[in-house]
Coordinates of C-alpha atoms and ligand atoms in Angstrom, one line a residue:
X12 CA -56.5 50.9 34.0
X13 CA -53.6 49.1 35.7
X14 CA -52.1 46.4 33.5
X15 CA -50.1 43.5 34.8
X16 CA -48.5 40.5 33.3
X17 CA -48.5 37.2 35.2
X18 CA -44.9 37.9 36.4
X19 CA -45.7 41.3 37.7
X20 CA -48.1 40.0 40.4
X21 CA -46.9 38.0 43.4
X22 CA -48.1 35.2 45.6
X23 CA -47.0 33.7 49.0
X24 CA -44.9 30.6 49.0
X25 CA -47.2 29.2 51.7
X26 CA -50.2 29.3 49.5
X27 CA -52.4 31.6 51.6
X28 CA -52.6 34.6 49.3
X29 CA -52.2 35.8 45.7
X30 CA -52.3 39.0 43.5
X31 CA -49.9 41.2 45.5
X32 CA -48.4 44.2 43.7
X33 CA -44.7 44.8 43.6
X34 CA -45.1 47.8 46.0
X35 CA -46.9 45.7 48.5
X36 CA -44.2 43.0 48.2
X37 CA -41.3 45.4 48.7
X38 CA -42.8 47.3 51.6
X39 CA -44.2 44.3 53.4
X40 CA -41.2 42.0 53.0
X41 CA -42.9 38.9 54.3
X42 CA -46.4 37.6 53.6
X43 CA -48.8 37.6 56.5
X44 CA -49.0 33.7 56.4
X45 CA -45.3 33.7 57.1
X46 CA -44.4 32.8 53.4
X47 CA -42.1 34.5 51.0
X48 CA -43.3 36.5 48.0
X49 CA -42.8 35.0 44.5
X50 CA -43.7 36.3 41.1
X51 CA -46.7 34.3 39.8
X52 CA -44.5 33.2 36.9
X53 CA -40.9 33.5 35.8
X54 CA -40.9 35.7 32.7
X55 CA -38.8 35.0 29.7
X56 CA -36.2 37.6 28.7
X57 CA -38.1 37.9 25.5
X58 CA -37.1 39.6 22.3
X59 CA -33.9 41.5 22.7
X60 CA -31.9 43.2 20.0
X61 CA -28.8 41.4 18.7
X62 CA -26.6 44.0 20.3
X63 CA -28.0 43.4 23.8
X64 CA -24.6 42.2 24.9
X65 CA -23.4 45.8 24.6
X66 CA -26.0 47.1 27.0
X67 CA -24.7 48.7 30.1
X68 CA -25.4 47.2 33.5
X69 CA -28.2 49.8 34.0
X70 CA -29.8 49.1 30.7
X71 CA -29.8 45.4 31.4
X72 CA -31.2 46.0 34.9
X73 CA -34.0 48.1 33.6
X74 CA -35.0 45.5 31.0
X75 CA -35.0 42.7 33.6
X76 CA -36.8 44.7 36.3
X77 CA -39.5 45.8 33.9
X78 CA -40.5 42.2 33.5
X79 CA -41.3 42.0 37.2
X80 CA -42.7 45.5 37.8
X81 CA -45.8 46.8 36.0
X82 CA -45.5 50.2 34.3
X83 CA -48.7 51.1 36.0
X84 CA -46.9 50.8 39.3
X85 CA -43.6 52.4 38.3
X86 CA -43.7 54.3 35.0
X87 CA -40.7 53.4 32.7
X88 CA -39.1 56.8 33.2
X89 CA -39.2 56.5 36.9
X90 CA -37.8 53.0 36.9
X91 CA -35.0 54.1 34.7
X92 CA -34.2 56.9 37.1
X93 CA -34.2 54.5 40.1
X94 CA -31.8 52.2 38.2
X95 CA -29.6 55.1 37.2
X96 CA -29.3 56.3 40.8
X97 CA -28.6 52.8 42.1
X98 CA -25.8 51.9 39.7
X99 CA -24.2 55.3 38.9
X100 CA -20.5 56.0 38.9
X101 CA -20.8 57.8 42.2
X102 CA -22.0 54.6 43.8
X103 CA -20.0 51.8 42.2
X104 CA -16.3 52.2 41.6
X105 CA -16.2 50.1 38.4
X106 CA -17.8 51.4 35.2
X107 CA -19.0 47.8 34.6
X108 CA -20.6 47.8 38.1
X109 CA -19.8 44.0 38.4
X110 CA -16.7 43.4 36.2
X111 CA -15.7 39.9 35.1
X112 CA -12.0 39.0 35.3
X113 CA -10.1 35.9 34.1
X114 CA -8.8 33.8 37.0
X115 CA -7.4 30.9 34.9
X116 CA -7.3 31.0 31.1
X117 CA -6.6 27.3 30.7
X118 CA -9.3 26.1 33.0
X119 CA -11.7 28.7 31.6
X120 CA -12.4 30.0 35.1
X121 CA -13.7 33.6 35.5
X122 CA -14.4 35.6 38.5
X123 CA -17.4 37.9 38.8
X124 CA -16.4 40.7 41.1
X125 CA -19.4 41.9 43.0
X126 CA -17.6 44.0 45.6
X127 CA -17.3 47.4 43.9
X128 CA -20.1 49.1 45.8
X129 CA -19.9 51.4 48.9
X130 CA -19.4 48.6 51.5
X131 CA -17.2 46.3 49.4
X132 CA -19.5 43.3 49.4
X133 CA -22.1 42.0 47.0
X134 CA -25.1 43.0 49.1
X135 CA -24.6 46.6 47.8
X136 CA -25.9 45.6 44.4
X137 CA -29.3 44.8 45.9
X138 CA -29.5 47.2 48.8
X139 CA -28.7 50.3 46.7
X140 CA -31.7 49.4 44.6
X141 CA -33.9 48.6 47.6
X142 CA -33.1 51.9 49.3
X143 CA -34.1 53.8 46.3
X144 CA -37.3 51.8 45.9
X145 CA -38.3 52.6 49.5
X146 CA -37.6 56.3 49.0
X147 CA -39.6 56.3 45.7
X148 CA -42.7 54.6 47.2
X149 CA -42.7 56.8 50.3
X150 CA -42.2 60.1 48.4
X151 CA -45.2 59.1 46.2
X152 CA -47.4 58.2 49.2
X153 CA -46.4 61.4 50.9
X154 CA -47.0 63.8 48.1
X155 CA -48.8 66.9 49.4
X156 CA -48.7 65.6 53.0
X157 CA -46.8 67.3 55.8
X158 CA -45.8 66.7 59.4
X159 CA -47.3 63.7 61.2
X160 CA -49.5 63.0 58.1
X161 CA -46.4 61.7 56.3
X162 CA -45.9 58.0 56.2
X163 CA -42.6 57.0 57.8
X164 CA -40.8 53.7 57.4
X165 CA -38.7 52.3 60.1
X166 CA -36.3 49.7 58.8
X167 CA -35.2 47.2 61.4
X168 CA -32.3 44.8 60.9
X169 CA -29.9 42.5 62.7
X170 CA -26.5 42.0 61.3
X171 CA -23.4 39.9 61.9
X172 CA -21.5 42.2 59.5
X173 CA -22.3 42.6 55.8
X174 CA -26.0 43.1 55.7
X175 CA -26.0 46.0 58.2
X176 CA -23.5 48.1 56.5
X177 CA -24.9 47.6 53.0
X178 CA -28.4 48.5 54.4
X179 CA -27.1 51.6 56.0
X180 CA -25.3 52.7 52.9
X181 CA -28.5 52.0 50.9
X182 CA -30.7 54.0 53.2
X183 CA -28.6 56.8 54.6
X184 CA -30.1 60.3 54.1
X185 CA -33.3 58.9 52.6
X186 CA -36.4 60.9 53.3
X187 CA -39.1 59.4 55.5
X188 CA -37.0 56.4 56.3
X189 CA -35.2 55.5 59.5
X190 CA -32.9 52.6 59.7
X191 CA -32.0 50.8 63.0
X192 CA -29.3 48.2 62.8
X193 CA -28.5 45.9 65.7
X194 CA -25.2 44.2 65.9
X195 CA -23.6 42.1 68.7
X196 CA -21.2 44.4 70.5
X197 CA -17.6 43.5 70.0
X198 CA -18.4 40.5 67.8
X199 CA -18.3 42.0 64.3
X200 CA -15.0 42.8 62.7
X201 CA -13.5 46.2 63.4
X202 CA -13.8 47.2 59.7
X203 CA -17.4 46.2 59.5
X204 CA -18.2 47.9 62.8
X205 CA -16.5 51.1 61.7
X206 CA -18.2 51.0 58.3
X207 CA -21.6 51.2 60.1
X208 CA -20.9 53.5 63.0
X209 CA -19.0 56.1 61.0
X210 CA -22.2 56.9 59.0
X211 CA -23.5 60.0 60.8
X212 CA -26.7 60.7 58.9
X213 CA -29.6 61.6 61.1
X214 CA -31.8 58.7 59.9
X215 CA -29.1 56.0 60.7
X216 CA -29.1 54.4 64.1
X217 CA -26.5 51.8 65.1
X218 CA -27.4 49.8 68.1
X219 CA -24.7 47.7 69.8
X220 CA -26.4 44.9 71.8
X221 CA -24.5 43.3 74.7
X222 CA -25.3 39.8 73.4
X223 CA -24.9 37.5 70.4
X224 CA -26.2 37.8 66.8
X225 CA -29.1 35.6 67.8
X226 CA -30.1 38.0 70.6
X227 CA -30.2 40.8 67.9
X228 CA -32.3 38.6 65.7
X229 CA -34.6 37.8 68.6
X230 CA -35.1 41.5 69.1
X231 CA -36.0 42.0 65.5
X232 CA -38.5 39.2 65.5
X233 CA -40.0 40.4 68.7
X234 CA -40.4 43.9 67.3
X235 CA -42.1 42.6 64.1
X236 CA -44.6 40.7 66.1
X237 CA -45.2 43.5 68.7
X238 CA -48.7 44.9 68.3
X239 CA -47.7 48.1 70.1
X240 CA -44.9 49.3 67.9
X241 CA -46.7 48.0 64.7
X242 CA -49.6 50.3 65.5
X243 CA -47.5 53.4 65.6
X244 CA -44.7 52.6 63.3
X245 CA -44.5 51.1 59.9
X246 CA -41.7 48.5 60.2
X247 CA -39.8 47.2 57.2
X248 CA -37.2 44.5 56.7
X249 CA -34.0 44.6 54.6
X250 CA -32.9 41.0 55.1
X251 CA -32.5 38.8 52.0
X252 CA -36.1 37.6 52.1
X253 CA -37.1 40.9 50.5
X254 CA -38.0 40.1 46.9
X255 CA -36.4 43.3 45.5
X256 CA -33.0 42.0 46.6
X257 CA -33.3 38.8 44.6
X258 CA -34.6 40.8 41.6
X259 CA -31.6 43.1 41.6
X260 CA -29.1 40.2 41.7
X261 CA -30.5 38.7 38.5
X262 CA -28.8 41.4 36.5
X263 CA -25.2 40.4 36.9
X264 CA -25.8 36.8 35.7
X265 CA -26.8 38.3 32.3
X266 CA -24.2 41.0 32.4
X267 CA -21.3 38.5 33.0
X268 CA -22.6 36.3 30.2
X269 CA -22.7 39.2 27.9
X270 CA -19.2 40.2 28.7
X271 CA -18.0 36.7 27.8
X272 CA -19.7 36.9 24.5
X273 CA -18.3 40.3 23.8
X274 CA -14.7 39.1 24.5
X275 CA -15.3 36.2 22.1
X276 CA -14.8 33.6 24.8
X277 CA -18.0 31.7 24.2
X278 CA -19.1 29.7 21.3
X279 CA -22.7 28.7 20.6
X280 CA -22.0 25.2 22.1
X281 CA -20.2 26.4 25.2
X282 CA -21.7 25.4 28.5
X283 CA -21.7 27.9 31.4
X284 CA -21.6 27.1 35.1
X285 CA -22.0 29.7 37.8
X286 CA -20.5 28.9 41.2
X287 CA -22.0 30.8 44.1
X288 CA -20.7 31.1 47.7
X289 CA -24.0 30.5 49.5
X290 CA -25.6 31.2 52.8
X291 CA -29.2 32.3 52.7
X292 CA -29.6 31.2 49.1
X293 CA -30.5 34.7 47.9
X294 CA -27.6 35.2 45.5
X295 CA -27.9 31.8 43.8
X296 CA -31.7 32.0 43.6
X297 CA -31.2 35.0 41.4
X298 CA -29.2 32.7 39.1
X299 CA -32.1 30.2 39.1
X300 CA -34.3 33.0 37.9
X301 CA -31.8 34.1 35.2
X302 CA -31.7 30.5 34.0
X303 CA -35.4 30.2 33.8
X304 CA -35.7 33.6 32.1
X305 CA -33.6 32.0 29.3
X306 CA -30.0 32.5 30.1
X307 CA -28.2 29.4 28.9
X308 CA -26.8 28.2 32.2
X309 CA -25.9 24.6 32.4
X310 CA -25.6 24.3 36.2
X311 CA -25.6 26.5 39.2
X312 CA -23.1 25.2 41.7
X313 CA -23.9 25.9 45.4
X314 CA -20.8 26.3 47.5
X315 CA -21.3 26.1 51.2
X316 CA -18.9 26.4 54.1
X317 CA -19.1 23.9 57.0
X318 CA -22.6 25.1 57.7
X319 CA -23.7 22.8 55.0
X320 CA -27.5 22.2 55.3
X321 CA -27.9 22.9 51.6
X322 CA -25.1 20.6 50.5
X323 CA -26.6 17.8 52.6
X324 CA -30.0 18.4 51.1
X325 CA -28.6 17.9 47.6
X326 CA -26.9 14.7 48.6
X327 CA -29.7 13.1 50.6
X328 CA -33.0 14.9 50.0
X329 CA -33.2 15.7 53.7
X330 CA -33.2 19.3 54.8
X331 CA -32.2 19.1 58.5
X332 CA -30.7 21.6 60.9
X333 CA -28.6 18.7 62.4
X334 CA -27.5 15.9 60.1
X335 CA -29.4 12.8 60.9
X336 CA -29.7 11.2 57.5
X337 CA -26.8 10.5 55.3
X338 CA -24.0 11.5 57.5
X339 CA -21.6 10.5 54.8
X340 CA -22.9 13.4 52.7
X341 CA -20.6 15.9 54.4
X342 CA -17.6 13.7 55.0
X343 CA -18.0 13.0 58.7
X344 CA -17.3 15.4 61.5
X345 CA -16.3 19.0 61.0
X346 CA -12.5 19.2 60.7
X347 CA -10.2 21.6 62.5
X348 CA -12.0 21.4 65.8
X349 CA -14.6 24.0 64.7
X350 CA -17.2 23.9 67.5
X351 CA -20.8 24.4 66.8
X352 CA -22.6 26.6 69.2
X353 CA -25.7 25.4 71.0
X354 CA -28.1 25.9 68.1
X355 CA -25.7 24.3 65.6
X356 CA -24.2 27.2 63.7
X357 CA -20.5 26.9 63.3
X358 CA -18.3 30.0 63.4
X359 CA -16.1 29.8 60.2
X360 CA -13.7 32.0 58.3
X361 CA -16.6 33.0 56.0
X362 CA -19.0 34.4 58.6
X363 CA -21.5 35.8 56.0
X364 CA -22.3 32.2 55.1
X365 CA -22.7 31.0 58.7
X366 CA -26.3 29.9 58.7
X367 CA -28.3 27.1 60.2
X368 CA -31.1 27.2 57.6
X369 CA -31.3 29.2 54.4
X370 CA -34.3 31.4 54.3
X371 CA -34.6 31.8 50.5
X372 CA -34.5 28.0 49.9
X373 CA -38.2 28.1 50.6
X374 CA -38.7 30.0 47.4
X375 CA -36.9 27.2 45.4
X376 CA -39.0 24.6 47.2
X377 CA -42.1 26.2 46.0
X378 CA -41.0 26.1 42.3
X379 CA -39.9 22.5 42.7
X380 CA -43.2 21.4 44.3
X381 CA -45.1 23.3 41.6
X382 CA -43.1 21.6 38.8
X383 CA -43.4 18.1 40.3
X384 CA -47.2 18.4 40.7
X385 CA -47.8 19.5 37.1
X386 CA -51.2 18.0 36.8
X387 CA -54.6 19.8 36.8
X388 CA -55.4 23.5 36.4
X389 CA -52.7 26.0 37.4
X390 CA -54.7 27.3 40.4
X391 CA -54.7 23.8 41.8
X392 CA -51.1 23.3 41.1
X393 CA -50.2 26.4 43.0
X394 CA -52.4 25.5 45.9
X395 CA -50.7 22.1 46.2
X396 CA -47.2 23.7 46.0
X397 CA -48.2 26.2 48.7
X398 CA -49.5 23.4 50.9
X399 CA -46.4 21.3 50.5
X400 CA -44.1 24.2 51.3
X401 CA -46.2 25.1 54.4
X402 CA -46.1 21.5 55.6
X403 CA -42.3 21.3 55.1
X404 CA -41.6 24.5 57.0
X405 CA -43.9 23.4 59.8
X406 CA -41.9 20.2 60.0
X407 CA -38.7 22.1 60.0
X408 CA -39.9 24.1 63.0
X409 CA -41.4 21.2 65.0
X410 CA -38.8 18.5 64.3
X411 CA -35.8 20.3 63.0
X412 CA -36.0 18.9 59.4
X413 CA -37.9 17.3 56.6
X414 CA -37.3 15.0 53.7
X415 CA -38.7 15.4 50.1
X416 CA -39.6 12.7 47.6
X417 CA -37.1 11.3 45.2
X418 CA -38.8 13.0 42.2
X419 CA -38.4 16.5 43.8
X420 CA -34.7 15.9 44.6
X421 CA -34.2 14.8 41.0
X422 CA -35.8 18.1 39.8
X423 CA -33.5 20.0 42.1
X424 CA -30.5 18.3 40.6
X425 CA -31.4 19.4 37.1
X426 CA -30.4 23.0 37.8
X427 CA -28.0 22.6 40.8
X428 CA -25.0 20.8 42.1
X429 CA -23.4 21.4 45.5
X430 CA -20.0 21.5 47.1
X431 CA -19.0 21.9 50.7
X432 CA -15.7 23.7 51.5
X433 CA -13.9 23.6 54.9
X434 CA -12.0 26.4 56.5
X435 CA -8.8 24.5 55.8
X436 CA -9.6 24.3 52.1
X437 CA -10.6 28.0 52.1
X438 CA -7.2 29.0 53.4
X439 CA -5.5 26.6 50.9
X440 CA -7.5 28.2 48.0
X441 CA -6.5 31.8 49.0
X442 CA -2.9 30.6 49.1
X443 CA -3.1 28.6 45.9
X444 CA -4.5 31.5 43.9
X445 CA -2.1 33.9 45.4
X446 CA 0.9 31.7 44.5
X447 CA 0.2 31.7 40.8
X448 CA 0.2 34.6 38.4
X449 CA -3.3 35.2 37.1
X450 CA -4.6 37.4 34.3
X451 CA -7.2 38.6 36.9
X452 CA -4.5 40.5 38.8
X453 CA -3.6 42.5 35.7
X454 CA -7.1 42.9 34.4
X455 CA -8.3 44.0 37.8
X456 CA -5.6 46.7 38.0
X457 CA -6.6 48.1 34.7
X458 CA -10.2 48.3 36.0
X459 CA -9.0 50.2 39.0
X460 CA -9.8 47.3 41.1
X461 CA -8.3 47.2 44.6
X462 CA -7.9 43.8 46.2
X463 CA -5.1 42.9 44.0
X464 CA -1.7 42.9 45.5
X465 CA 1.5 43.8 43.8
X466 CA 3.5 41.3 41.7
X467 CA 0.4 40.3 39.6
X468 CA -1.1 38.2 42.3
X469 CA -4.8 38.0 43.1
X470 CA -6.1 37.9 46.6
X471 CA -9.5 36.2 47.3
X472 CA -11.6 36.9 50.4
X473 CA -12.6 33.8 52.3
X474 CA -16.2 33.8 50.8
X475 CA -15.0 34.1 47.3
X476 CA -12.4 31.4 48.0
X477 CA -15.1 29.0 48.8
X478 CA -16.6 29.7 45.4
X479 CA -13.3 29.2 43.7
X480 CA -12.6 25.9 45.6
X481 CA -16.0 24.6 44.5
X482 CA -15.4 25.8 41.0
X483 CA -12.1 23.9 40.8
X484 CA -13.9 20.7 41.8
X485 CA -16.7 21.3 39.3
X486 CA -14.1 21.8 36.5
X487 CA -12.8 18.3 37.1
X488 CA -16.3 17.0 36.4
X489 CA -17.1 19.4 33.6
X490 CA -13.8 20.5 32.0
X491 CA -12.9 23.0 29.3
X492 CA -13.2 23.6 26.5
X493 CA -16.9 22.5 26.5
X494 CA -17.6 24.2 29.9
X495 CA -16.7 27.6 31.2
X496 CA -17.0 28.5 34.9
X497 CA -17.9 31.8 36.5
X498 CA -17.3 32.0 40.2
X499 CA -18.9 34.8 42.1
X500 CA -16.6 36.9 44.2
X501 CA -18.8 38.3 47.0
X502 CA -16.5 40.4 49.1
X503 CA -13.3 42.4 49.0
X504 CA -10.4 40.7 50.8
X505 CA -9.7 43.8 53.0
X506 CA -13.1 43.2 54.8
X507 CA -11.8 39.9 56.1
X508 CA -8.3 40.7 57.0
X509 CA -7.7 38.1 59.7
X510 CA -8.5 35.1 57.4
X511 CA -6.5 36.6 54.5
X512 CA -3.5 37.3 56.7
X513 CA -3.7 33.8 58.2
X514 CA -3.7 32.3 54.7
X515 CA -0.8 34.4 53.5
X516 CA 1.3 34.5 56.6
X517 CA 4.2 32.7 54.9
X518 CA 4.0 35.0 51.8
X519 CA 5.3 37.9 53.9
X520 CA 8.8 36.7 53.1
X521 CA 7.9 37.1 49.4
X522 CA 6.7 40.6 49.9
X523 CA 3.0 40.2 50.8
X524 CA 1.8 43.1 52.8
X525 CA -1.8 43.4 53.8
X526 CA -1.7 47.2 53.4
X527 CA -1.2 46.7 49.7
X528 CA -4.8 45.5 49.3
X529 CA -6.3 48.0 51.7
X530 CA -8.6 50.3 49.8
X531 CA -8.1 54.0 50.6
X532 CA -11.7 54.0 52.0
X533 CA -10.6 51.7 54.8
X534 CA -7.5 53.7 55.8
X535 CA -8.2 55.5 59.1
X536 CA -11.8 54.3 59.0
X537 CA -11.7 53.3 62.7
X538 CA -10.5 56.7 63.7
X539 CA -13.4 58.6 62.1
X540 CA -16.1 60.1 64.4
X541 CA -18.6 57.4 65.2
X542 CA -22.2 57.2 66.5
X543 CA -23.5 54.2 68.2
X544 CA -26.0 53.5 71.0
X545 CA -25.5 50.7 73.5
X546 CA -28.5 48.5 74.0
X547 CA -28.7 46.3 77.1
X548 CA -30.3 43.0 76.7
X549 CA -31.7 43.4 80.2
X550 CA -33.7 46.5 79.2
X551 CA -35.7 44.1 77.0
X552 CA -38.2 44.8 74.3
X553 CA -39.6 47.6 76.5
X554 CA -36.4 49.6 76.4
X555 CA -35.9 49.0 72.7
X556 CA -39.4 50.1 71.8
X557 CA -38.8 53.4 73.8
X558 CA -35.5 54.0 72.0
X559 CA -37.0 53.5 68.6
X560 CA -39.9 55.8 69.4
X561 CA -37.7 58.6 70.6
X562 CA -35.3 58.3 67.6
X563 CA -38.0 58.3 65.0
X564 CA -39.9 61.1 66.8
X565 CA -36.8 63.3 66.9
X566 CA -36.3 62.9 63.2
X567 CA -39.9 63.8 62.5
X568 CA -39.5 67.1 64.4
X569 CA -39.2 70.1 62.1
Ligands
LIG621 C1 -24.3 37.5 52.2 C2 -23.1 37.0 51.7 C3 -23.0 35.7 51.1 C4 -24.1 34.8 51.1 O1 -25.1 35.2 50.2 P1 -26.6 34.5 50.2 O2 -27.4 35.3 49.3 O3 -27.0 34.7 51.7 O4 -26.5 33.1 49.9 C5 -21.7 35.3 50.6 N1 -20.7 36.1 50.7 C6 -20.7 37.3 51.3 C7 -19.5 38.1 51.4 C8 -21.9 37.8 51.8 O5 -22.0 39.0 52.4

């Protein structure tokens, strides 16, 4: 008999459906009513031994994952093996997986380095796990089957940089899975492009589209709603709406807290704030889960760039693609002459956070609606929450935005604060941190961390700099010694060389050389053999469908 706890079954945020298994949620990605999957309850961390703070990243991950995955779906030994494979030394360069370093002792500001995976950005933490899950489920479904009988998964994704390479590294060489990543030709950074196209595994297909990122995304959407290809191919998504990605990210909130306890930096009365550079709201949502599982987080601070829909929501209660209400919320017009393109996304120095709307915000809305309507039986409460979310998302689609009631905004403010950081401030923060000696530079070196220049100086990437800038503001409101801040560092500076070089231009006189922070993995990357297929927009969906069919077919051939 299969046994499940409440948190091991899933529902759709738009209220249409309940009782999904973890496997269904992972393979399907999106609910058929267009909603996102959520566990039917947030589990408590529960009884843990006193020495849990000594647990390795993998032990912690296993404990957390098992709260959300029934042992009748993935037996404990198998789940342990999936975790081991995902976070082993051959995958992550740091023994801690996500090490914590001290940025400013006096201010009690710590940096959680999430960029020690294969593609040097935080998305690896989730996509390594997701890749192994896909493989596990398919191997099980295909036991004893051969040839055309075998189920084959075709993962389709569009990327402006980070997601694509992390997905490719998570899925390369996996049995029964093909991965097709579309990117706008000539519009991703040279390092990011080379990271993707230098992966030569048979099951990896890089498609360079002669258009914009949105054209790539339109292709992806068209494929997912195309009856023809869905009849013959099982399509899967790896973007941040996949629940397994959020789940994987919960681990490092607990892990970094544990490392503060171990180093004696927390007392029982300390307050902890996490500051998270935010785009699609996936990373920080994992923090929300950690908090509600029992981790004593005082606040989660959302740090946005000039694409600030989330920041405006927290200031005004309106979630709008274009600011209509409360223009003062983001301090007037965008500075530095940054021009928004037609649909309103601004190109900034932190491209992985350039979003118009945040897809995972829908998940938080569901919890807030559920919490605010806490009357009546739980089924009814869920139904109302789903209806609310459905209504809001319809309004967003039809009129570009929606507002929530005061009570709901108040509820959102209990767990979150928000900050908006401009490009100018991003550069100033990279400079400011570089110009002071930080313990992080030393600690980082002893951990074998690259990204730290010589002379004991620490170099932030532009995304991480947004987190640090927001943290410094939060520290003014909530200073030490009562409050400690952990800012999440989401990418290695070498991935965003032009922003870093721009920020540190003047430091060249003082000996700054970009080559000093270049990891050996990046040296000569652009000269490696590459495999990429050009896709013409004018060939349309027809052409793309044919391409996918032939690629998947050639892999299936014996
Ligand atoms: C994806 C990404 C982010 C944003 O994370 P979300 O989960 O989308 O909020 C921030 N920084 C970097 C470097 C990223 O790749």
